[in-house]
Amino acid sequence: ISSPVEKQILQYATDDWSYMMMDHVVQAYFKQDAYIFGPLHFNTLCAVHGLCNTLLLQDKFAEVKSLLRPNIPRAISTLGQQHHMTLVLRHSYATALYADEGPSLDDLIEAATTLESVVRTGRRVFGDSHPHTESFQGSLAHARKTLAAARAS
Protein backbone atom coordinates (compact mmCIF):
# COMPACT_ATOMS: atom_id res chain seq x y z
CA ILE A 1 0.00 0.00 0.00
CA SER A 2 1.82 2.99 -1.27
CA SER A 3 -0.61 5.78 -2.02
CA PRO A 4 -3.00 7.72 0.20
CA VAL A 5 -5.86 6.58 -2.03
CA GLU A 6 -5.01 2.91 -1.43
CA LYS A 7 -4.91 3.53 2.32
CA GLN A 8 -8.29 5.24 2.14
CA ILE A 9 -9.71 2.35 0.12
CA LEU A 10 -8.61 -0.16 2.76
CA GLN A 11 -10.02 2.02 5.51
CA TYR A 12 -13.42 1.96 3.78
CA ALA A 13 -13.44 -1.77 3.00
CA THR A 14 -15.29 -2.89 6.14
CA ASP A 15 -19.05 -2.76 5.54
CA ASP A 16 -21.71 -2.07 2.90
CA TRP A 17 -21.70 1.69 3.45
CA SER A 18 -17.94 1.65 3.25
CA TYR A 19 -18.02 -0.26 -0.03
CA MET A 20 -20.27 2.44 -1.43
CA MET A 21 -17.87 5.16 -0.25
CA MET A 22 -14.88 3.19 -1.54
CA ASP A 23 -16.54 3.04 -4.95
CA HIS A 24 -16.88 6.84 -5.00
CA VAL A 25 -13.28 7.40 -3.88
CA VAL A 26 -11.86 5.10 -6.53
CA GLN A 27 -14.11 6.55 -9.26
CA ALA A 28 -12.92 10.05 -8.36
CA TYR A 29 -9.30 8.86 -8.47
CA PHE A 30 -9.89 7.26 -11.89
CA LYS A 31 -11.59 10.38 -13.31
CA GLN A 32 -8.79 12.59 -11.98
CA ASP A 33 -6.07 10.47 -13.58
CA ALA A 34 -7.96 10.16 -16.87
CA TYR A 35 -8.35 13.95 -16.97
CA ILE A 36 -4.75 14.73 -16.02
CA PHE A 37 -2.86 12.01 -17.87
CA GLY A 38 -5.24 10.85 -20.59
CA PRO A 39 -6.71 7.39 -21.21
CA LEU A 40 -3.46 5.76 -22.36
CA HIS A 41 -1.27 6.71 -19.40
CA PHE A 42 -0.05 4.07 -16.95
CA ASN A 43 -1.53 5.96 -13.98
CA THR A 44 -4.96 5.97 -15.63
CA LEU A 45 -4.74 2.24 -16.30
CA CYS A 46 -3.74 1.69 -12.66
CA ALA A 47 -6.81 3.66 -11.61
CA VAL A 48 -8.92 1.47 -13.93
CA HIS A 49 -7.50 -1.57 -12.17
CA GLY A 50 -8.30 -0.12 -8.75
CA LEU A 51 -11.84 0.71 -9.76
CA CYS A 52 -12.33 -2.78 -11.22
CA ASN A 53 -11.12 -4.39 -7.99
CA THR A 54 -13.58 -2.29 -6.03
CA LEU A 55 -16.41 -3.23 -8.39
CA LEU A 56 -15.46 -6.93 -8.26
CA LEU A 57 -15.64 -6.83 -4.46
CA GLN A 58 -19.18 -5.51 -4.84
CA ASP A 59 -20.14 -8.15 -7.44
CA LYS A 60 -20.74 -5.43 -10.05
CA PHE A 61 -19.58 -7.60 -12.91
CA ALA A 62 -21.41 -5.77 -15.70
CA GLU A 63 -19.67 -2.53 -14.71
CA VAL A 64 -16.29 -4.27 -14.67
CA LYS A 65 -16.83 -5.68 -18.15
CA SER A 66 -18.03 -2.31 -19.44
CA LEU A 67 -15.02 -0.51 -17.97
CA LEU A 68 -12.46 -3.02 -19.21
CA ARG A 69 -13.68 -3.57 -22.78
CA PRO A 70 -12.20 -0.27 -24.01
CA ASN A 71 -9.29 -0.20 -21.55
CA ILE A 72 -7.72 -3.60 -22.23
CA PRO A 73 -6.92 -2.66 -25.86
CA ARG A 74 -5.49 0.62 -24.54
CA ALA A 75 -3.27 -1.26 -22.10
CA ILE A 76 -2.12 -3.64 -24.83
CA SER A 77 -1.30 -0.82 -27.25
CA THR A 78 0.38 1.33 -24.60
CA LEU A 79 2.11 -1.21 -22.35
CA GLY A 80 2.18 -4.42 -24.39
CA GLN A 81 0.75 -7.92 -23.93
CA GLN A 82 3.34 -8.92 -21.32
CA HIS A 83 3.07 -5.93 -18.98
CA HIS A 84 1.78 -6.78 -15.52
CA MET A 85 -0.98 -4.17 -15.74
CA THR A 86 -2.26 -5.64 -19.00
CA LEU A 87 -2.27 -9.09 -17.43
CA VAL A 88 -4.16 -8.04 -14.29
CA LEU A 89 -6.73 -6.11 -16.35
CA ARG A 90 -7.33 -9.16 -18.55
CA HIS A 91 -7.54 -11.31 -15.41
CA SER A 92 -10.16 -8.98 -13.91
CA TYR A 93 -12.16 -9.05 -17.15
CA ALA A 94 -12.15 -12.85 -17.29
CA THR A 95 -13.13 -13.01 -13.62
CA ALA A 96 -16.09 -10.74 -14.30
CA LEU A 97 -17.12 -12.99 -17.21
CA TYR A 98 -17.24 -16.25 -15.24
CA ALA A 99 -18.25 -14.89 -11.83
CA ASP A 100 -21.33 -13.06 -13.09
CA GLU A 101 -24.64 -14.66 -12.18
CA GLY A 102 -25.85 -16.92 -14.98
CA PRO A 103 -22.98 -16.42 -17.44
CA SER A 104 -23.56 -17.57 -21.00
CA LEU A 105 -21.59 -20.47 -22.39
CA ASP A 106 -19.81 -18.01 -24.70
CA ASP A 107 -18.79 -15.87 -21.69
CA LEU A 108 -17.44 -18.93 -19.89
CA ILE A 109 -15.47 -20.02 -22.96
CA GLU A 110 -14.07 -16.50 -23.38
CA ALA A 111 -13.13 -16.38 -19.69
CA ALA A 112 -11.30 -19.72 -19.85
CA THR A 113 -9.55 -18.83 -23.11
CA THR A 114 -8.48 -15.44 -21.77
CA LEU A 115 -7.21 -16.95 -18.53
CA GLU A 116 -5.28 -19.66 -20.38
CA SER A 117 -3.45 -16.89 -22.25
CA VAL A 118 -2.94 -14.85 -19.07
CA VAL A 119 -1.54 -17.88 -17.22
CA ARG A 120 0.89 -18.70 -20.07
CA THR A 121 2.10 -15.12 -20.24
CA GLY A 122 2.16 -14.77 -16.46
CA ARG A 123 4.38 -17.84 -16.10
CA ARG A 124 6.76 -16.45 -18.70
CA VAL A 125 6.82 -12.95 -17.17
CA PHE A 126 6.61 -13.65 -13.43
CA GLY A 127 7.52 -17.33 -13.00
CA ASP A 128 5.42 -20.17 -11.58
CA SER A 129 5.57 -19.19 -7.91
CA HIS A 130 4.73 -15.49 -8.22
CA PRO A 131 1.48 -14.46 -6.44
CA HIS A 132 0.03 -13.07 -9.69
CA THR A 133 0.69 -16.34 -11.50
CA GLU A 134 -0.87 -18.32 -8.65
CA SER A 135 -3.92 -16.05 -8.68
CA PHE A 136 -4.24 -16.42 -12.45
CA GLN A 137 -4.00 -20.22 -12.13
CA GLY A 138 -6.65 -20.30 -9.40
CA SER A 139 -9.00 -18.23 -11.51
CA LEU A 140 -8.39 -20.48 -14.51
CA ALA A 141 -9.21 -23.56 -12.45
CA HIS A 142 -12.42 -21.91 -11.23
CA ALA A 143 -13.39 -20.79 -14.75
CA ARG A 144 -12.80 -24.30 -16.11
CA LYS A 145 -14.88 -25.81 -13.31
CA THR A 146 -17.71 -23.34 -14.00
CA LEU A 147 -17.49 -24.05 -17.74
CA ALA A 148 -17.56 -27.82 -17.19
CA ALA A 149 -20.63 -27.50 -14.95
CA ALA A 150 -22.38 -25.36 -17.56
CA ARG A 151 -21.62 -27.83 -20.31
CA ALA A 152 -22.87 -30.74 -18.16
CA SER A 153 -26.23 -29.10 -17.46
PDB file of C-alpha atoms in Angstrom:
ATOM      1  CA  ILE A   1       0.000   0.000   0.000  1.00  0.00           C
ATOM      2  CA  SER A   2       1.817   2.990  -1.267  1.00  0.00           C
ATOM      3  CA  SER A   3      -0.607   5.781  -2.015  1.00  0.00           C
ATOM      4  CA  PRO A   4      -3.001   7.716   0.204  1.00  0.00           C
ATOM      5  CA  VAL A   5      -5.861   6.583  -2.028  1.00  0.00           C
ATOM      6  CA  GLU A   6      -5.008   2.907  -1.432  1.00  0.00           C
ATOM      7  CA  LYS A   7      -4.905   3.527   2.324  1.00  0.00           C
ATOM      8  CA  GLN A   8      -8.288   5.243   2.144  1.00  0.00           C
ATOM      9  CA  ILE A   9      -9.710   2.355   0.124  1.00  0.00           C
ATOM     10  CA  LEU A  10      -8.606  -0.163   2.762  1.00  0.00           C
ATOM     11  CA  GLN A  11     -10.024   2.020   5.508  1.00  0.00           C
ATOM     12  CA  TYR A  12     -13.417   1.965   3.785  1.00  0.00           C
ATOM     13  CA  ALA A  13     -13.445  -1.767   2.998  1.00  0.00           C
ATOM     14  CA  THR A  14     -15.292  -2.891   6.136  1.00  0.00           C
ATOM     15  CA  ASP A  15     -19.052  -2.761   5.537  1.00  0.00           C
ATOM     16  CA  ASP A  16     -21.705  -2.071   2.896  1.00  0.00           C
ATOM     17  CA  TRP A  17     -21.705   1.686   3.449  1.00  0.00           C
ATOM     18  CA  SER A  18     -17.937   1.645   3.255  1.00  0.00           C
ATOM     19  CA  TYR A  19     -18.025  -0.259  -0.029  1.00  0.00           C
ATOM     20  CA  MET A  20     -20.273   2.443  -1.434  1.00  0.00           C
ATOM     21  CA  MET A  21     -17.870   5.155  -0.255  1.00  0.00           C
ATOM     22  CA  MET A  22     -14.882   3.190  -1.540  1.00  0.00           C
ATOM     23  CA  ASP A  23     -16.539   3.041  -4.952  1.00  0.00           C
ATOM     24  CA  HIS A  24     -16.876   6.840  -5.002  1.00  0.00           C
ATOM     25  CA  VAL A  25     -13.280   7.399  -3.877  1.00  0.00           C
ATOM     26  CA  VAL A  26     -11.857   5.100  -6.534  1.00  0.00           C
ATOM     27  CA  GLN A  27     -14.109   6.546  -9.258  1.00  0.00           C
ATOM     28  CA  ALA A  28     -12.920  10.049  -8.364  1.00  0.00           C
ATOM     29  CA  TYR A  29      -9.301   8.860  -8.475  1.00  0.00           C
ATOM     30  CA  PHE A  30      -9.892   7.264 -11.892  1.00  0.00           C
ATOM     31  CA  LYS A  31     -11.592  10.376 -13.307  1.00  0.00           C
ATOM     32  CA  GLN A  32      -8.791  12.588 -11.984  1.00  0.00           C
ATOM     33  CA  ASP A  33      -6.071  10.466 -13.580  1.00  0.00           C
ATOM     34  CA  ALA A  34      -7.964  10.157 -16.868  1.00  0.00           C
ATOM     35  CA  TYR A  35      -8.353  13.947 -16.970  1.00  0.00           C
ATOM     36  CA  ILE A  36      -4.750  14.733 -16.022  1.00  0.00           C
ATOM     37  CA  PHE A  37      -2.863  12.010 -17.870  1.00  0.00           C
ATOM     38  CA  GLY A  38      -5.243  10.847 -20.594  1.00  0.00           C
ATOM     39  CA  PRO A  39      -6.710   7.395 -21.208  1.00  0.00           C
ATOM     40  CA  LEU A  40      -3.461   5.758 -22.360  1.00  0.00           C
ATOM     41  CA  HIS A  41      -1.266   6.709 -19.403  1.00  0.00           C
ATOM     42  CA  PHE A  42      -0.048   4.068 -16.950  1.00  0.00           C
ATOM     43  CA  ASN A  43      -1.534   5.960 -13.976  1.00  0.00           C
ATOM     44  CA  THR A  44      -4.964   5.971 -15.628  1.00  0.00           C
ATOM     45  CA  LEU A  45      -4.735   2.238 -16.303  1.00  0.00           C
ATOM     46  CA  CYS A  46      -3.738   1.687 -12.657  1.00  0.00           C
ATOM     47  CA  ALA A  47      -6.812   3.659 -11.605  1.00  0.00           C
ATOM     48  CA  VAL A  48      -8.924   1.473 -13.928  1.00  0.00           C
ATOM     49  CA  HIS A  49      -7.499  -1.574 -12.169  1.00  0.00           C
ATOM     50  CA  GLY A  50      -8.298  -0.119  -8.746  1.00  0.00           C
ATOM     51  CA  LEU A  51     -11.844   0.713  -9.759  1.00  0.00           C
ATOM     52  CA  CYS A  52     -12.328  -2.776 -11.215  1.00  0.00           C
ATOM     53  CA  ASN A  53     -11.118  -4.393  -7.994  1.00  0.00           C
ATOM     54  CA  THR A  54     -13.584  -2.294  -6.032  1.00  0.00           C
ATOM     55  CA  LEU A  55     -16.412  -3.231  -8.390  1.00  0.00           C
ATOM     56  CA  LEU A  56     -15.462  -6.928  -8.262  1.00  0.00           C
ATOM     57  CA  LEU A  57     -15.640  -6.832  -4.459  1.00  0.00           C
ATOM     58  CA  GLN A  58     -19.184  -5.513  -4.837  1.00  0.00           C
ATOM     59  CA  ASP A  59     -20.141  -8.149  -7.442  1.00  0.00           C
ATOM     60  CA  LYS A  60     -20.739  -5.426 -10.047  1.00  0.00           C
ATOM     61  CA  PHE A  61     -19.584  -7.605 -12.908  1.00  0.00           C
ATOM     62  CA  ALA A  62     -21.412  -5.774 -15.695  1.00  0.00           C
ATOM     63  CA  GLU A  63     -19.672  -2.528 -14.711  1.00  0.00           C
ATOM     64  CA  VAL A  64     -16.287  -4.267 -14.667  1.00  0.00           C
ATOM     65  CA  LYS A  65     -16.828  -5.676 -18.151  1.00  0.00           C
ATOM     66  CA  SER A  66     -18.031  -2.312 -19.443  1.00  0.00           C
ATOM     67  CA  LEU A  67     -15.021  -0.507 -17.974  1.00  0.00           C
ATOM     68  CA  LEU A  68     -12.459  -3.021 -19.206  1.00  0.00           C
ATOM     69  CA  ARG A  69     -13.684  -3.568 -22.776  1.00  0.00           C
ATOM     70  CA  PRO A  70     -12.198  -0.266 -24.009  1.00  0.00           C
ATOM     71  CA  ASN A  71      -9.289  -0.204 -21.550  1.00  0.00           C
ATOM     72  CA  ILE A  72      -7.717  -3.605 -22.232  1.00  0.00           C
ATOM     73  CA  PRO A  73      -6.922  -2.661 -25.856  1.00  0.00           C
ATOM     74  CA  ARG A  74      -5.487   0.622 -24.536  1.00  0.00           C
ATOM     75  CA  ALA A  75      -3.274  -1.264 -22.101  1.00  0.00           C
ATOM     76  CA  ILE A  76      -2.124  -3.641 -24.829  1.00  0.00           C
ATOM     77  CA  SER A  77      -1.298  -0.819 -27.248  1.00  0.00           C
ATOM     78  CA  THR A  78       0.385   1.333 -24.604  1.00  0.00           C
ATOM     79  CA  LEU A  79       2.106  -1.211 -22.353  1.00  0.00           C
ATOM     80  CA  GLY A  80       2.185  -4.421 -24.388  1.00  0.00           C
ATOM     81  CA  GLN A  81       0.749  -7.919 -23.926  1.00  0.00           C
ATOM     82  CA  GLN A  82       3.339  -8.923 -21.320  1.00  0.00           C
ATOM     83  CA  HIS A  83       3.072  -5.930 -18.981  1.00  0.00           C
ATOM     84  CA  HIS A  84       1.784  -6.784 -15.520  1.00  0.00           C
ATOM     85  CA  MET A  85      -0.978  -4.175 -15.740  1.00  0.00           C
ATOM     86  CA  THR A  86      -2.258  -5.637 -19.002  1.00  0.00           C
ATOM     87  CA  LEU A  87      -2.270  -9.087 -17.429  1.00  0.00           C
ATOM     88  CA  VAL A  88      -4.160  -8.043 -14.293  1.00  0.00           C
ATOM     89  CA  LEU A  89      -6.734  -6.113 -16.353  1.00  0.00           C
ATOM     90  CA  ARG A  90      -7.331  -9.160 -18.551  1.00  0.00           C
ATOM     91  CA  HIS A  91      -7.536 -11.306 -15.406  1.00  0.00           C
ATOM     92  CA  SER A  92     -10.162  -8.982 -13.914  1.00  0.00           C
ATOM     93  CA  TYR A  93     -12.160  -9.050 -17.147  1.00  0.00           C
ATOM     94  CA  ALA A  94     -12.148 -12.846 -17.292  1.00  0.00           C
ATOM     95  CA  THR A  95     -13.132 -13.015 -13.624  1.00  0.00           C
ATOM     96  CA  ALA A  96     -16.093 -10.738 -14.300  1.00  0.00           C
ATOM     97  CA  LEU A  97     -17.116 -12.988 -17.206  1.00  0.00           C
ATOM     98  CA  TYR A  98     -17.243 -16.246 -15.243  1.00  0.00           C
ATOM     99  CA  ALA A  99     -18.253 -14.887 -11.829  1.00  0.00           C
ATOM    100  CA  ASP A 100     -21.334 -13.060 -13.086  1.00  0.00           C
ATOM    101  CA  GLU A 101     -24.642 -14.656 -12.184  1.00  0.00           C
ATOM    102  CA  GLY A 102     -25.847 -16.918 -14.981  1.00  0.00           C
ATOM    103  CA  PRO A 103     -22.981 -16.417 -17.437  1.00  0.00           C
ATOM    104  CA  SER A 104     -23.561 -17.575 -20.996  1.00  0.00           C
ATOM    105  CA  LEU A 105     -21.586 -20.474 -22.393  1.00  0.00           C
ATOM    106  CA  ASP A 106     -19.814 -18.014 -24.698  1.00  0.00           C
ATOM    107  CA  ASP A 107     -18.790 -15.871 -21.692  1.00  0.00           C
ATOM    108  CA  LEU A 108     -17.437 -18.931 -19.894  1.00  0.00           C
ATOM    109  CA  ILE A 109     -15.471 -20.017 -22.960  1.00  0.00           C
ATOM    110  CA  GLU A 110     -14.073 -16.496 -23.378  1.00  0.00           C
ATOM    111  CA  ALA A 111     -13.126 -16.383 -19.690  1.00  0.00           C
ATOM    112  CA  ALA A 112     -11.301 -19.723 -19.854  1.00  0.00           C
ATOM    113  CA  THR A 113      -9.546 -18.826 -23.113  1.00  0.00           C
ATOM    114  CA  THR A 114      -8.483 -15.439 -21.770  1.00  0.00           C
ATOM    115  CA  LEU A 115      -7.207 -16.946 -18.527  1.00  0.00           C
ATOM    116  CA  GLU A 116      -5.276 -19.659 -20.377  1.00  0.00           C
ATOM    117  CA  SER A 117      -3.454 -16.889 -22.255  1.00  0.00           C
ATOM    118  CA  VAL A 118      -2.944 -14.845 -19.074  1.00  0.00           C
ATOM    119  CA  VAL A 119      -1.538 -17.875 -17.215  1.00  0.00           C
ATOM    120  CA  ARG A 120       0.885 -18.703 -20.066  1.00  0.00           C
ATOM    121  CA  THR A 121       2.103 -15.120 -20.244  1.00  0.00           C
ATOM    122  CA  GLY A 122       2.160 -14.771 -16.460  1.00  0.00           C
ATOM    123  CA  ARG A 123       4.379 -17.838 -16.102  1.00  0.00           C
ATOM    124  CA  ARG A 124       6.759 -16.452 -18.699  1.00  0.00           C
ATOM    125  CA  VAL A 125       6.824 -12.953 -17.166  1.00  0.00           C
ATOM    126  CA  PHE A 126       6.607 -13.654 -13.427  1.00  0.00           C
ATOM    127  CA  GLY A 127       7.522 -17.326 -12.997  1.00  0.00           C
ATOM    128  CA  ASP A 128       5.421 -20.166 -11.584  1.00  0.00           C
ATOM    129  CA  SER A 129       5.568 -19.193  -7.911  1.00  0.00           C
ATOM    130  CA  HIS A 130       4.730 -15.488  -8.217  1.00  0.00           C
ATOM    131  CA  PRO A 131       1.478 -14.457  -6.440  1.00  0.00           C
ATOM    132  CA  HIS A 132       0.032 -13.072  -9.694  1.00  0.00           C
ATOM    133  CA  THR A 133       0.691 -16.344 -11.499  1.00  0.00           C
ATOM    134  CA  GLU A 134      -0.866 -18.319  -8.652  1.00  0.00           C
ATOM    135  CA  SER A 135      -3.918 -16.052  -8.683  1.00  0.00           C
ATOM    136  CA  PHE A 136      -4.239 -16.423 -12.448  1.00  0.00           C
ATOM    137  CA  GLN A 137      -4.002 -20.217 -12.135  1.00  0.00           C
ATOM    138  CA  GLY A 138      -6.646 -20.296  -9.397  1.00  0.00           C
ATOM    139  CA  SER A 139      -8.998 -18.234 -11.507  1.00  0.00           C
ATOM    140  CA  LEU A 140      -8.385 -20.477 -14.511  1.00  0.00           C
ATOM    141  CA  ALA A 141      -9.214 -23.559 -12.447  1.00  0.00           C
ATOM    142  CA  HIS A 142     -12.421 -21.915 -11.229  1.00  0.00           C
ATOM    143  CA  ALA A 143     -13.386 -20.794 -14.748  1.00  0.00           C
ATOM    144  CA  ARG A 144     -12.800 -24.299 -16.114  1.00  0.00           C
ATOM    145  CA  LYS A 145     -14.884 -25.805 -13.313  1.00  0.00           C
ATOM    146  CA  THR A 146     -17.713 -23.338 -14.004  1.00  0.00           C
ATOM    147  CA  LEU A 147     -17.487 -24.052 -17.736  1.00  0.00           C
ATOM    148  CA  ALA A 148     -17.563 -27.819 -17.193  1.00  0.00           C
ATOM    149  CA  ALA A 149     -20.626 -27.496 -14.954  1.00  0.00           C
ATOM    150  CA  ALA A 150     -22.384 -25.357 -17.560  1.00  0.00           C
ATOM    151  CA  ARG A 151     -21.623 -27.833 -20.313  1.00  0.00           C
ATOM    152  CA  ALA A 152     -22.874 -30.735 -18.159  1.00  0.00           C
ATOM    153  CA  SER A 153     -26.235 -29.101 -17.455  1.00  0.00           C
TER     154      SER A 153
END
